[in-house]
XYZ file of C-alpha atoms in Angstrom:
304
model
C 0.000 0.000 0.000
C 1.308 3.376 -0.876
C 2.375 5.540 2.048
C 0.816 8.860 2.962
C 1.603 12.006 1.011
C 3.761 13.291 3.861
C 5.750 10.058 3.972
C 6.264 10.068 0.233
C 7.478 13.658 0.320
C 9.648 13.325 3.389
C 12.548 11.818 1.492
C 12.571 14.353 -1.314
C 15.066 17.175 -1.395
C 14.140 20.853 -1.635
C 15.234 20.820 -5.265
C 12.639 18.137 -6.045
C 9.768 20.156 -4.547
C 9.419 22.412 -7.548
C 10.116 26.099 -7.936
C 7.276 27.505 -5.787
C 8.346 26.302 -2.373
C 6.952 27.928 0.763
C 10.292 29.574 1.496
C 10.668 31.027 -1.973
C 7.109 32.343 -1.997
C 7.687 33.994 1.387
C 10.868 35.737 0.270
C 9.361 36.735 -3.071
C 6.412 38.312 -1.286
C 8.725 40.224 1.039
C 10.813 41.421 -1.905
C 7.767 42.667 -3.817
C 6.446 44.440 -0.716
C 9.807 46.115 -0.053
C 10.224 47.239 -3.664
C 6.685 48.615 -3.749
C 7.222 50.457 -0.453
C 10.534 51.900 -1.652
C 8.962 53.149 -4.896
C 6.042 54.777 -3.080
C 8.247 56.398 -0.432
C 10.662 57.609 -3.108
C 7.813 59.135 -5.101
C 6.419 60.870 -2.009
C 9.867 62.218 -1.125
C 10.310 63.538 -4.675
C 6.978 65.358 -4.546
C 7.601 66.828 -1.098
C 11.127 67.992 -1.917
C 10.727 69.211 -5.487
C 7.112 70.054 -6.251
C 5.482 71.389 -3.084
C 5.413 75.138 -2.513
C 5.552 75.308 1.267
C 4.725 79.016 1.433
C 1.521 78.307 -0.455
C 0.894 75.140 1.548
C 0.938 76.884 4.927
C -1.112 79.801 3.621
C -3.998 77.553 2.498
C -4.052 75.241 5.527
C -6.883 77.250 7.171
C -9.077 76.712 4.098
C -8.569 72.960 4.339
C -9.299 73.033 8.072
C -12.649 74.688 7.342
C -13.353 72.123 4.599
C -12.404 69.364 7.056
C -14.988 70.644 9.553
C -17.685 70.788 6.872
C -16.974 67.245 5.724
C -16.948 65.892 9.283
C -20.338 67.496 9.995
C -21.852 66.050 6.813
C -20.304 62.631 7.469
C -21.514 62.431 11.076
C -25.086 63.428 10.214
C -25.232 61.223 7.114
C -23.674 58.229 8.884
C -26.127 58.328 11.780
C -29.095 58.677 9.434
C -27.794 56.053 6.977
C -27.160 53.440 9.669
C -30.540 54.109 11.295
C -32.392 53.919 7.983
C -30.271 50.962 6.902
C -31.482 48.891 9.848
C -35.075 49.350 8.696
C -34.097 48.630 5.087
C -32.411 45.414 6.220
C -35.483 44.422 8.202
C -37.584 45.093 5.128
C -35.302 42.906 3.033
C -35.902 39.915 5.333
C -39.578 40.682 5.931
C -42.066 37.940 5.146
C -44.599 40.584 4.098
C -44.437 40.685 0.312
C -45.206 44.410 0.000
C -42.576 45.429 2.561
C -40.007 43.106 1.014
C -40.734 44.386 -2.500
C -40.438 48.054 -1.507
C -37.176 47.477 0.382
C -35.765 45.464 -2.519
C -36.702 48.153 -5.058
C -35.105 50.806 -2.848
C -31.848 48.860 -2.574
C -31.731 48.059 -6.271
C -32.252 51.690 -7.273
C -29.755 53.293 -4.917
C -27.117 50.595 -5.415
C -27.746 50.406 -9.146
C -27.441 54.112 -9.973
C -24.399 56.354 -9.399
C -24.316 58.644 -6.386
C -23.515 61.484 -8.792
C -26.820 60.867 -10.591
C -28.671 60.853 -7.266
C -27.059 64.162 -6.327
C -28.300 65.731 -9.555
C -31.840 64.408 -9.012
C -32.019 66.028 -5.578
C -29.996 69.200 -6.179
C -31.407 70.115 -9.602
C -34.580 68.059 -9.936
C -36.417 68.888 -6.729
C -36.101 72.722 -6.998
C -37.388 72.517 -10.580
C -40.737 71.276 -9.238
C -41.420 74.829 -7.994
C -41.926 77.896 -10.183
C -38.701 79.884 -10.750
C -37.664 81.797 -7.650
C -40.242 80.158 -5.375
C -38.239 77.228 -4.023
C -38.679 77.487 -0.219
C -35.071 76.651 0.687
C -33.415 79.370 -1.358
C -31.792 81.016 1.660
C -29.294 79.336 3.947
C -29.060 79.358 7.730
C -25.639 80.393 9.008
C -24.572 78.029 11.784
C -20.952 79.174 12.045
C -19.996 82.266 10.008
C -17.638 81.457 7.097
C -17.533 77.817 8.177
C -20.931 76.136 8.041
C -24.118 77.243 6.314
C -27.165 74.981 6.175
C -28.504 75.678 2.690
C -29.922 73.549 -0.130
C -26.423 72.379 -1.059
C -25.792 71.116 2.476
C -29.236 69.488 2.663
C -28.697 67.813 -0.717
C -25.380 66.393 0.462
C -26.930 64.881 3.597
C -29.993 63.483 1.815
C -28.040 61.934 -1.065
C -25.370 60.350 1.127
C -28.000 59.067 3.556
C -30.236 57.500 0.915
C -27.321 55.982 -0.993
C -25.513 54.453 1.950
C -28.682 53.309 3.727
C -29.067 50.850 0.848
C -25.601 49.399 1.470
C -26.079 49.316 5.239
C -29.416 47.596 4.673
C -27.747 44.833 2.695
C -25.135 44.443 5.439
C -27.880 44.182 8.070
C -29.735 41.666 5.917
C -26.591 39.540 5.676
C -26.056 39.839 9.420
C -29.604 38.674 10.143
C -29.304 35.744 7.738
C -26.065 34.710 9.467
C -27.862 34.226 12.805
C -28.873 30.619 13.444
C -32.408 30.076 12.152
C -33.510 28.216 15.263
C -33.149 31.270 17.486
C -36.228 33.030 16.108
C -38.366 29.900 16.444
C -37.090 29.308 19.967
C -37.799 32.902 20.984
C -41.311 32.748 19.538
C -41.974 29.454 21.316
C -41.061 31.157 24.593
C -43.835 33.695 24.082
C -41.848 36.587 22.620
C -43.446 38.599 19.821
C -41.742 38.895 16.438
C -40.716 42.484 17.200
C -39.292 41.596 20.621
C -37.507 38.551 19.213
C -35.934 40.620 16.465
C -34.999 43.523 18.750
C -33.629 41.544 21.693
C -32.347 38.308 20.148
C -31.641 38.613 16.432
C -30.537 42.206 15.831
C -27.790 42.327 18.513
C -26.141 39.309 16.885
C -26.834 40.593 13.375
C -25.145 43.864 14.318
C -21.968 42.028 15.276
C -22.101 40.029 12.056
C -22.571 43.163 9.947
C -20.208 45.449 11.839
C -17.247 45.077 9.483
C -19.327 45.737 6.364
C -21.072 48.727 7.949
C -17.760 50.160 9.121
C -16.234 49.810 5.670
C -19.250 51.556 4.176
C -18.756 54.529 6.495
C -15.175 54.884 5.247
C -16.512 54.852 1.684
C -19.073 57.488 2.693
C -16.224 59.790 3.738
C -14.582 59.412 0.338
C -17.910 59.865 -1.435
C -18.040 63.413 -0.075
C -15.532 64.257 -2.817
C -18.443 64.065 -5.291
C -20.126 66.974 -3.529
C -17.860 69.315 -5.465
C -20.206 68.942 -8.466
C -22.993 70.697 -6.534
C -20.579 73.412 -5.351
C -20.519 72.224 -1.753
C -17.324 73.774 -0.326
C -15.635 70.532 0.727
C -12.058 69.306 0.370
C -11.960 68.706 -3.394
C -13.703 72.023 -4.041
C -10.955 73.826 -2.137
C -8.330 71.879 -4.091
C -9.882 72.859 -7.422
C -10.049 76.526 -6.455
C -6.405 76.632 -5.378
C -5.212 74.727 -8.436
C -7.121 76.993 -10.834
C -5.853 80.169 -9.143
C -2.247 79.165 -8.454
C -1.646 76.640 -11.262
C -0.096 74.386 -8.640
C -1.555 70.894 -8.328
C 0.863 69.113 -6.017
C 0.737 71.542 -3.098
C -3.034 71.254 -2.524
C -2.934 67.529 -3.390
C -0.730 66.965 -0.342
C -3.270 68.715 1.867
C -6.140 66.779 0.275
C -4.429 63.511 1.192
C -3.649 64.651 4.730
C -7.194 65.923 5.293
C -8.903 62.747 4.108
C -6.518 60.542 6.073
C -7.206 62.641 9.174
C -10.820 61.491 8.870
C -10.515 57.936 7.565
C -7.638 56.635 9.699
C -9.322 57.334 13.081
C -12.573 55.993 11.632
C -10.909 52.753 10.530
C -9.235 52.392 13.924
C -12.593 52.892 15.632
C -14.210 50.242 13.448
C -11.362 47.836 14.179
C -11.722 48.507 17.909
C -15.451 47.784 17.766
C -14.793 44.582 15.826
C -12.253 43.469 18.424
C -14.715 44.218 21.205
C -17.508 42.262 19.562
C -18.126 38.897 21.201
C -18.243 36.139 18.645
C -19.737 32.780 19.553
C -18.758 29.436 18.051
C -20.358 26.047 17.790
C -23.279 25.369 20.124
C -22.770 28.708 21.807
C -23.679 30.463 18.565
C -26.943 28.545 18.350
C -28.237 29.765 21.708
C -26.079 32.773 22.576
C -28.829 35.361 22.024
C -31.372 33.398 24.037
C -28.833 32.837 26.800
C -28.279 36.596 27.072
C -32.015 37.322 27.109
C -33.114 34.657 29.589
C -29.895 34.073 31.530
C -29.499 30.443 30.576
C -26.301 29.157 32.087
C -23.005 31.016 32.257
C -21.761 32.862 29.219
C -18.312 31.935 28.080
């Protein structure tokens, strides 16, 4: 009888194992990573040393700080609204009521199937056109912080478009999180006398949230980057400031550096926060996953 694969291979030399050995693959991967890193760092050094006008850079920093504040405000409001709405969209996607399921599905398909830029145009240009010229009720803005934040139709459009678009993606993440919960938990909760709403709120959704956390967190990072599209509706965000400086100074690289720094100042802490929440999430395995939600609700046994 032929020996096992390990026994047959044990007597072979490294030369007989073929070219793609584990050791060679490891060193090749390290070499590629080092070369890539060296090229990127060299390119960054070249830009910083040869192409950045530091007098201009420091003079326009305040404009990017203001743009940073505007983007953070829009992102915070849109994220809260998108996640809240996304939970209901996800519930609609798993609803057994045909009408609710159909409406939620149509919503997701439209907002995931059309570009955010198109949705911005529908809201920013389409809605005001429903009123006679000059009679749109939100023609004037409300100054929250002078020269920093004005709540006008541009700001409202940004929040509405980002909320509606990303609620569709959050809804799909919530749907996936709900479907990942063991099917028997809903039946068990209902058999214990809990209503569908209570079962979903206290048993299913807490576990679905943990399952969907990574996808929802990634979507919030994408939402931050999607704010760059707001330049097409003249919202004074980061890319708008870049375009103004580039067109006035004919210097692309100096504002590009500040664009990168400003976006990273938002996305890096956000990604770290998402990672922290993922690490804090309690994941069950095996039998514990089957009854973890019910154990929390009714205090069955000791949680591991």
